[in-house]
PDB file of C-alpha atoms in Angstrom:
ATOM      1  CA  GLY A1458     -68.625  25.784   3.278  1.00  0.00           C
ATOM      2  CA  ALA A1459     -69.438  22.209   2.400  1.00  0.00           C
ATOM      3  CA  GLY A1460     -67.810  22.356  -1.002  1.00  0.00           C
ATOM      4  CA  VAL A1461     -66.361  24.616  -3.657  1.00  0.00           C
ATOM      5  CA  SER A1462     -68.955  27.152  -4.695  1.00  0.00           C
ATOM      6  CA  GLN A1463     -68.937  29.004  -8.007  1.00  0.00           C
ATOM      7  CA  SER A1464     -71.156  31.835  -9.162  1.00  0.00           C
ATOM      8  CA  PRO A1465     -72.925  32.586 -11.317  1.00  0.00           C
ATOM      9  CA  ARG A1466     -73.810  29.137 -12.598  1.00  0.00           C
ATOM     10  CA  TYR A1467     -74.637  30.580 -16.020  1.00  0.00           C
ATOM     11  CA  LYS A1468     -73.511  33.816 -17.591  1.00  0.00           C
ATOM     12  CA  VAL A1469     -74.493  35.245 -20.955  1.00  0.00           C
ATOM     13  CA  ALA A1470     -72.416  38.127 -22.222  1.00  0.00           C
ATOM     14  CA  LYS A1471     -72.433  40.184 -25.359  1.00  0.00           C
ATOM     15  CA  ARG A1472     -69.187  40.217 -27.263  1.00  0.00           C
ATOM     16  CA  GLY A1473     -66.975  42.949 -25.893  1.00  0.00           C
ATOM     17  CA  GLN A1474     -68.439  42.914 -22.388  1.00  0.00           C
ATOM     18  CA  ASP A1475     -66.336  42.306 -19.294  1.00  0.00           C
ATOM     19  CA  VAL A1476     -67.290  39.427 -16.989  1.00  0.00           C
ATOM     20  CA  ALA A1477     -66.267  38.341 -13.497  1.00  0.00           C
ATOM     21  CA  LEU A1478     -66.562  34.760 -12.289  1.00  0.00           C
ATOM     22  CA  ARG A1479     -66.355  33.948  -8.608  1.00  0.00           C
ATOM     23  CA  CYS A1480     -64.983  30.939  -6.771  1.00  0.00           C
ATOM     24  CA  ASP A1481     -65.433  30.227  -3.058  1.00  0.00           C
ATOM     25  CA  PRO A1482     -63.060  27.389  -2.163  1.00  0.00           C
ATOM     26  CA  ILE A1483     -63.441  25.153   0.844  1.00  0.00           C
ATOM     27  CA  SER A1484     -62.481  27.113   3.937  1.00  0.00           C
ATOM     28  CA  GLY A1485     -58.801  26.772   4.780  1.00  0.00           C
ATOM     29  CA  HIS A1486     -57.753  25.357   1.432  1.00  0.00           C
ATOM     30  CA  VAL A1487     -54.374  26.666   0.360  1.00  0.00           C
ATOM     31  CA  SER A1488     -54.359  25.715  -3.300  1.00  0.00           C
ATOM     32  CA  LEU A1489     -56.806  27.037  -5.872  1.00  0.00           C
ATOM     33  CA  PHE A1490     -56.936  26.267  -9.575  1.00  0.00           C
ATOM     34  CA  TRP A1491     -58.940  27.621 -12.506  1.00  0.00           C
ATOM     35  CA  TYR A1492     -59.662  25.484 -15.564  1.00  0.00           C
ATOM     36  CA  GLN A1493     -61.411  26.237 -18.851  1.00  0.00           C
ATOM     37  CA  GLN A1494     -63.519  23.495 -20.414  1.00  0.00           C
ATOM     38  CA  ALA A1495     -64.688  24.003 -23.981  1.00  0.00           C
ATOM     39  CA  LEU A1496     -67.720  22.073 -25.186  1.00  0.00           C
ATOM     40  CA  GLY A1497     -66.902  18.396 -25.651  1.00  0.00           C
ATOM     41  CA  GLN A1498     -63.338  18.779 -24.398  1.00  0.00           C
ATOM     42  CA  GLY A1499     -61.395  18.089 -21.254  1.00  0.00           C
ATOM     43  CA  PRO A1500     -60.614  20.936 -18.861  1.00  0.00           C
ATOM     44  CA  GLU A1501     -57.489  22.960 -19.565  1.00  0.00           C
ATOM     45  CA  PHE A1502     -55.419  24.622 -16.873  1.00  0.00           C
ATOM     46  CA  LEU A1503     -55.591  28.400 -16.627  1.00  0.00           C
ATOM     47  CA  THR A1504     -53.935  29.472 -13.390  1.00  0.00           C
ATOM     48  CA  TYR A1505     -52.922  28.410  -9.879  1.00  0.00           C
ATOM     49  CA  PHE A1506     -52.857  30.181  -6.512  1.00  0.00           C
ATOM     50  CA  GLN A1507     -51.103  29.249  -3.302  1.00  0.00           C
ATOM     51  CA  ASN A1508     -52.985  31.356  -0.763  1.00  0.00           C
ATOM     52  CA  GLU A1509     -52.967  34.857  -2.258  1.00  0.00           C
ATOM     53  CA  ALA A1510     -49.931  34.282  -4.463  1.00  0.00           C
ATOM     54  CA  GLN A1511     -50.522  33.507  -8.115  1.00  0.00           C
ATOM     55  CA  LEU A1512     -47.718  31.039  -8.753  1.00  0.00           C
ATOM     56  CA  ASP A1513     -48.618  29.884 -12.239  1.00  0.00           C
ATOM     57  CA  LYS A1514     -50.591  31.754 -14.874  1.00  0.00           C
ATOM     58  CA  SER A1515     -49.113  30.001 -17.860  1.00  0.00           C
ATOM     59  CA  GLY A1516     -52.499  28.766 -19.059  1.00  0.00           C
ATOM     60  CA  LEU A1517     -54.210  32.127 -19.372  1.00  0.00           C
ATOM     61  CA  PRO A1518     -54.937  32.407 -23.106  1.00  0.00           C
ATOM     62  CA  SER A1519     -54.495  36.157 -23.442  1.00  0.00           C
ATOM     63  CA  ASP A1520     -53.991  39.345 -21.476  1.00  0.00           C
ATOM     64  CA  ARG A1521     -57.771  39.737 -21.456  1.00  0.00           C
ATOM     65  CA  PHE A1522     -57.841  37.084 -18.738  1.00  0.00           C
ATOM     66  CA  PHE A1523     -56.986  38.089 -15.207  1.00  0.00           C
ATOM     67  CA  ALA A1524     -57.348  36.218 -11.912  1.00  0.00           C
ATOM     68  CA  GLU A1525     -56.936  37.290  -8.329  1.00  0.00           C
ATOM     69  CA  ARG A1526     -57.251  35.921  -4.816  1.00  0.00           C
ATOM     70  CA  PRO A1527     -56.431  38.956  -2.664  1.00  0.00           C
ATOM     71  CA  GLU A1528     -57.075  37.484   0.780  1.00  0.00           C
ATOM     72  CA  GLY A1529     -56.182  33.910   0.040  1.00  0.00           C
ATOM     73  CA  SER A1530     -59.746  32.650   0.025  1.00  0.00           C
ATOM     74  CA  VAL A1531     -62.262  33.816  -2.600  1.00  0.00           C
ATOM     75  CA  SER A1532     -60.933  34.062  -6.139  1.00  0.00           C
ATOM     76  CA  THR A1533     -62.236  35.982  -9.120  1.00  0.00           C
ATOM     77  CA  LEU A1534     -61.534  35.256 -12.764  1.00  0.00           C
ATOM     78  CA  LYS A1535     -62.087  38.291 -14.926  1.00  0.00           C
ATOM     79  CA  ILE A1536     -62.354  38.295 -18.677  1.00  0.00           C
ATOM     80  CA  GLN A1537     -62.221  41.619 -20.444  1.00  0.00           C
ATOM     81  CA  ARG A1538     -63.698  42.352 -23.857  1.00  0.00           C
ATOM     82  CA  THR A1539     -65.161  38.865 -24.170  1.00  0.00           C
ATOM     83  CA  GLN A1540     -64.944  37.049 -27.488  1.00  0.00           C
ATOM     84  CA  GLN A1541     -67.001  34.149 -28.805  1.00  0.00           C
ATOM     85  CA  GLU A1542     -64.060  31.793 -28.341  1.00  0.00           C
ATOM     86  CA  ASP A1543     -64.222  32.506 -24.588  1.00  0.00           C
ATOM     87  CA  SER A1544     -67.491  30.550 -24.418  1.00  0.00           C
ATOM     88  CA  ALA A1545     -66.799  27.598 -22.132  1.00  0.00           C
ATOM     89  CA  VAL A1546     -67.343  26.214 -18.662  1.00  0.00           C
ATOM     90  CA  TYR A1547     -64.928  27.672 -16.138  1.00  0.00           C
ATOM     91  CA  LEU A1548     -64.124  25.271 -13.325  1.00  0.00           C
ATOM     92  CA  CYS A1549     -62.536  26.096 -10.001  1.00  0.00           C
ATOM     93  CA  ALA A1550     -60.833  23.526  -7.767  1.00  0.00           C
ATOM     94  CA  SER A1551     -59.157  23.678  -4.378  1.00  0.00           C
ATOM     95  CA  SER A1552     -57.075  21.473  -2.118  1.00  0.00           C
ATOM     96  CA  LEU A1553     -56.017  21.718   1.489  1.00  0.00           C
ATOM     97  CA  HIS A1554     -52.271  21.808   0.907  1.00  0.00           C
ATOM     98  CA  ASP A1555     -49.950  22.191  -2.025  1.00  0.00           C
ATOM     99  CA  ARG A1556     -47.181  19.781  -1.160  1.00  0.00           C
ATOM    100  CA  ASP A1557     -48.727  16.498  -2.203  1.00  0.00           C
ATOM    101  CA  PRO A1558     -49.611  16.009  -5.880  1.00  0.00           C
ATOM    102  CA  ASN A1559     -51.680  13.029  -4.823  1.00  0.00           C
ATOM    103  CA  GLU A1560     -53.872  15.154  -2.614  1.00  0.00           C
ATOM    104  CA  LYS A1561     -57.522  15.226  -3.512  1.00  0.00           C
ATOM    105  CA  LEU A1562     -58.788  18.181  -5.502  1.00  0.00           C
ATOM    106  CA  PHE A1563     -62.319  19.387  -4.881  1.00  0.00           C
ATOM    107  CA  PHE A1564     -64.091  20.872  -7.863  1.00  0.00           C
ATOM    108  CA  GLY A1565     -66.948  23.308  -8.093  1.00  0.00           C
ATOM    109  CA  SER A1566     -69.808  22.936 -10.567  1.00  0.00           C
ATOM    110  CA  GLY A1567     -68.414  25.625 -12.794  1.00  0.00           C
ATOM    111  CA  THR A1568     -69.720  28.720 -14.530  1.00  0.00           C
ATOM    112  CA  GLN A1569     -70.986  28.229 -18.058  1.00  0.00           C
ATOM    113  CA  LEU A1570     -70.125  31.344 -20.040  1.00  0.00           C
ATOM    114  CA  SER A1571     -71.845  32.013 -23.351  1.00  0.00           C
ATOM    115  CA  VAL A1572     -70.621  34.943 -25.418  1.00  0.00           C
ATOM    116  CA  LEU A1573     -73.073  36.074 -28.081  1.00  0.00           C
TER     117      LEU A1573
ATOM    118  CA  ALA B 499     -44.754  18.511 -22.461  1.00  0.00           C
ATOM    119  CA  GLN B 500     -47.065  15.888 -21.082  1.00  0.00           C
ATOM    120  CA  THR B 501     -50.124  14.774 -23.034  1.00  0.00           C
ATOM    121  CA  VAL B 502     -53.099  12.554 -22.248  1.00  0.00           C
ATOM    122  CA  THR B 503     -55.104  10.798 -24.949  1.00  0.00           C
ATOM    123  CA  GLN B 504     -58.477   9.110 -24.712  1.00  0.00           C
ATOM    124  CA  SER B 505     -59.251   7.482 -28.042  1.00  0.00           C
ATOM    125  CA  GLN B 506     -62.836   6.490 -27.296  1.00  0.00           C
ATOM    126  CA  PRO B 507     -65.193   9.481 -27.509  1.00  0.00           C
ATOM    127  CA  GLU B 508     -68.180   7.293 -26.580  1.00  0.00           C
ATOM    128  CA  MET B 509     -68.692   3.922 -24.937  1.00  0.00           C
ATOM    129  CA  SER B 510     -71.783   1.976 -24.062  1.00  0.00           C
ATOM    130  CA  VAL B 511     -72.330  -0.839 -21.576  1.00  0.00           C
ATOM    131  CA  GLN B 512     -75.250  -2.936 -20.457  1.00  0.00           C
ATOM    132  CA  GLU B 513     -76.271  -2.594 -16.847  1.00  0.00           C
ATOM    133  CA  ALA B 514     -74.408  -5.100 -14.619  1.00  0.00           C
ATOM    134  CA  GLU B 515     -71.783  -5.709 -17.287  1.00  0.00           C
ATOM    135  CA  THR B 516     -68.126  -4.648 -17.323  1.00  0.00           C
ATOM    136  CA  VAL B 517     -66.613  -1.894 -19.434  1.00  0.00           C
ATOM    137  CA  THR B 518     -63.059  -0.675 -19.920  1.00  0.00           C
ATOM    138  CA  LEU B 519     -62.142   2.898 -20.813  1.00  0.00           C
ATOM    139  CA  SER B 520     -58.758   3.493 -22.416  1.00  0.00           C
ATOM    140  CA  CYS B 521     -56.181   6.157 -21.712  1.00  0.00           C
ATOM    141  CA  THR B 522     -52.620   6.654 -22.855  1.00  0.00           C
ATOM    142  CA  TYR B 523     -50.223   9.377 -21.835  1.00  0.00           C
ATOM    143  CA  ASP B 524     -46.848  10.695 -22.809  1.00  0.00           C
ATOM    144  CA  THR B 525     -44.233  11.972 -20.407  1.00  0.00           C
ATOM    145  CA  SER B 526     -40.515  11.960 -19.802  1.00  0.00           C
ATOM    146  CA  GLU B 527     -40.986  12.302 -16.052  1.00  0.00           C
ATOM    147  CA  SER B 528     -40.508   9.428 -13.638  1.00  0.00           C
ATOM    148  CA  ASP B 529     -42.554  10.865 -10.774  1.00  0.00           C
ATOM    149  CA  TYR B 530     -46.207  11.440 -11.549  1.00  0.00           C
ATOM    150  CA  TYR B 531     -49.766  10.550 -10.661  1.00  0.00           C
ATOM    151  CA  LEU B 532     -52.684   9.417 -12.763  1.00  0.00           C
ATOM    152  CA  PHE B 533     -56.366   9.929 -12.099  1.00  0.00           C
ATOM    153  CA  TRP B 534     -59.777   9.091 -13.450  1.00  0.00           C
ATOM    154  CA  TYR B 535     -62.492  11.682 -12.929  1.00  0.00           C
ATOM    155  CA  LYS B 536     -66.206  11.395 -13.537  1.00  0.00           C
ATOM    156  CA  GLN B 537     -68.188  14.421 -14.713  1.00  0.00           C
ATOM    157  CA  PRO B 538     -71.981  14.057 -14.574  1.00  0.00           C
ATOM    158  CA  PRO B 539     -74.326  16.639 -16.151  1.00  0.00           C
ATOM    159  CA  SER B 540     -73.995  18.703 -12.964  1.00  0.00           C
ATOM    160  CA  ARG B 541     -70.464  19.463 -14.264  1.00  0.00           C
ATOM    161  CA  GLN B 542     -68.771  18.810 -10.932  1.00  0.00           C
ATOM    162  CA  MET B 543     -65.672  16.675 -11.372  1.00  0.00           C
ATOM    163  CA  ILE B 544     -65.641  13.684  -9.038  1.00  0.00           C
ATOM    164  CA  LEU B 545     -62.481  11.706  -8.355  1.00  0.00           C
ATOM    165  CA  VAL B 546     -63.012   8.035  -9.176  1.00  0.00           C
ATOM    166  CA  ILE B 547     -59.572   6.535  -8.634  1.00  0.00           C
ATOM    167  CA  ARG B 548     -55.906   7.507  -8.540  1.00  0.00           C
ATOM    168  CA  GLN B 549     -52.595   5.765  -9.094  1.00  0.00           C
ATOM    169  CA  GLU B 550     -49.089   6.683  -8.067  1.00  0.00           C
ATOM    170  CA  ALA B 551     -46.624   5.921 -10.853  1.00  0.00           C
ATOM    171  CA  TYR B 552     -44.107   4.403  -8.435  1.00  0.00           C
ATOM    172  CA  LYS B 553     -46.591   1.779  -7.311  1.00  0.00           C
ATOM    173  CA  GLN B 554     -46.732  -1.375  -9.397  1.00  0.00           C
ATOM    174  CA  GLN B 555     -49.951  -2.569  -7.828  1.00  0.00           C
ATOM    175  CA  ASN B 556     -53.050  -1.461  -9.675  1.00  0.00           C
ATOM    176  CA  ALA B 557     -55.407   0.754  -7.683  1.00  0.00           C
ATOM    177  CA  THR B 558     -58.894  -0.490  -6.848  1.00  0.00           C
ATOM    178  CA  GLU B 559     -61.900   1.333  -5.437  1.00  0.00           C
ATOM    179  CA  ASN B 560     -64.936  -0.908  -5.039  1.00  0.00           C
ATOM    180  CA  ARG B 561     -66.259  -1.553  -8.580  1.00  0.00           C
ATOM    181  CA  PHE B 562     -63.559   0.563 -10.187  1.00  0.00           C
ATOM    182  CA  SER B 563     -60.062  -0.657 -10.960  1.00  0.00           C
ATOM    183  CA  VAL B 564     -57.231   0.389 -13.212  1.00  0.00           C
ATOM    184  CA  ASN B 565     -54.781  -1.436 -15.431  1.00  0.00           C
ATOM    185  CA  PHE B 566     -51.595   0.606 -15.162  1.00  0.00           C
ATOM    186  CA  GLN B 567     -48.945  -0.339 -17.695  1.00  0.00           C
ATOM    187  CA  LYS B 568     -46.083   2.030 -17.031  1.00  0.00           C
ATOM    188  CA  ALA B 569     -43.809   0.930 -19.846  1.00  0.00           C
ATOM    189  CA  ALA B 570     -46.614   1.237 -22.355  1.00  0.00           C
ATOM    190  CA  LYS B 571     -47.821   4.482 -20.732  1.00  0.00           C
ATOM    191  CA  SER B 572     -51.315   3.124 -20.538  1.00  0.00           C
ATOM    192  CA  PHE B 573     -53.865   3.679 -17.773  1.00  0.00           C
ATOM    193  CA  SER B 574     -57.245   2.079 -18.435  1.00  0.00           C
ATOM    194  CA  LEU B 575     -60.281   2.143 -16.156  1.00  0.00           C
ATOM    195  CA  LYS B 576     -62.419  -0.918 -15.621  1.00  0.00           C
ATOM    196  CA  ILE B 577     -65.927  -0.532 -14.266  1.00  0.00           C
ATOM    197  CA  SER B 578     -67.482  -3.769 -13.038  1.00  0.00           C
ATOM    198  CA  ASP B 579     -71.182  -4.400 -12.442  1.00  0.00           C
ATOM    199  CA  SER B 580     -72.078  -1.168 -14.245  1.00  0.00           C
ATOM    200  CA  GLN B 581     -74.905   0.851 -12.784  1.00  0.00           C
ATOM    201  CA  LEU B 582     -77.182   3.460 -14.326  1.00  0.00           C
ATOM    202  CA  GLY B 583     -75.537   6.063 -12.107  1.00  0.00           C
ATOM    203  CA  ASP B 584     -72.188   5.399 -13.762  1.00  0.00           C
ATOM    204  CA  ALA B 585     -73.374   7.142 -16.915  1.00  0.00           C
ATOM    205  CA  ALA B 586     -71.244  10.298 -17.294  1.00  0.00           C
ATOM    206  CA  MET B 587     -68.180  11.756 -18.984  1.00  0.00           C
ATOM    207  CA  TYR B 588     -64.968  10.170 -17.775  1.00  0.00           C
ATOM    208  CA  PHE B 589     -61.668  11.974 -17.926  1.00  0.00           C
ATOM    209  CA  CYS B 590     -58.202  10.568 -17.508  1.00  0.00           C
ATOM    210  CA  ALA B 591     -55.732  13.032 -15.988  1.00  0.00           C
ATOM    211  CA  TYR B 592     -52.014  13.355 -15.314  1.00  0.00           C
ATOM    212  CA  ARG B 593     -50.257  15.307 -12.596  1.00  0.00           C
ATOM    213  CA  SER B 594     -46.521  15.790 -12.148  1.00  0.00           C
ATOM    214  CA  GLY B 595     -45.028  14.789  -8.834  1.00  0.00           C
ATOM    215  CA  GLY B 596     -42.617  16.630  -6.637  1.00  0.00           C
ATOM    216  CA  ASN B 597     -43.563  20.219  -7.356  1.00  0.00           C
ATOM    217  CA  GLN B 598     -45.938  22.633  -5.786  1.00  0.00           C
ATOM    218  CA  GLY B 599     -49.292  23.186  -7.292  1.00  0.00           C
ATOM    219  CA  GLY B 600     -48.989  20.551  -9.966  1.00  0.00           C
ATOM    220  CA  LYS B 601     -51.727  21.172 -12.486  1.00  0.00           C
ATOM    221  CA  LEU B 602     -53.858  18.386 -13.891  1.00  0.00           C
ATOM    222  CA  ILE B 603     -53.577  17.604 -17.586  1.00  0.00           C
ATOM    223  CA  PHE B 604     -56.798  16.065 -18.856  1.00  0.00           C
ATOM    224  CA  GLY B 605     -57.656  13.874 -21.806  1.00  0.00           C
ATOM    225  CA  GLN B 606     -60.521  14.638 -24.148  1.00  0.00           C
ATOM    226  CA  GLY B 607     -62.964  12.462 -22.270  1.00  0.00           C
ATOM    227  CA  THR B 608     -65.108   9.401 -22.913  1.00  0.00           C
ATOM    228  CA  GLU B 609     -68.865   9.594 -22.657  1.00  0.00           C
ATOM    229  CA  LEU B 610     -70.188   6.443 -21.043  1.00  0.00           C
ATOM    230  CA  SER B 611     -73.797   5.427 -21.430  1.00  0.00           C
ATOM    231  CA  VAL B 612     -75.355   2.583 -19.446  1.00  0.00           C
ATOM    232  CA  LYS B 613     -78.258   0.688 -20.943  1.00  0.00           C
ATOM    233  CA  PRO B 614     -80.886  -0.779 -18.606  1.00  0.00           C
TER     234      PRO B 614
END
């Protein structure tokens, strides 16, 4: 695709519901990142994939958060038993390689999650 | 751990004037990269400019330039000839060098408004 695509753009969930957020990276991109951005704050790292391998999940705030990228392309971030503090924008980003920290990251427009 | 601090929550500039956004960071690493990202209301992060820590020369991209003071751990962004389209949230970000999948560490952001 032309860019990183995320869906849905908005999601409203009742507290306790499970949600799944999807990220379609640019075709062929090896690296994929998930970030959480609370209102009025900068994004915070959640997890990183190199192809299908989840190499860093140190930013996941609890075991209710789970991410996967089974075929090395599309990724899903799942949040179980949502809580109000999970309300945030969830951003996905991808890059072609993973060897160069200076390489450009391409961001999606995010999913805004509101937990009522 | 590395941290990034933006001490100006909001800034305002007159159209065609120049504005400087401040950023400081803390790290014990010698190999790293610094970035400025723009986030408009569409939420998609857009790379504005980047700087390799090993380069003494300040990066420049058209109307955007940085003042990189490595010893002071300061990385400010200067926007010249400000345009209405420059209005957005601006985030300073840090990325470690030399490792795979280096995550970005963001500051809290500065909201820039441009007055016509």
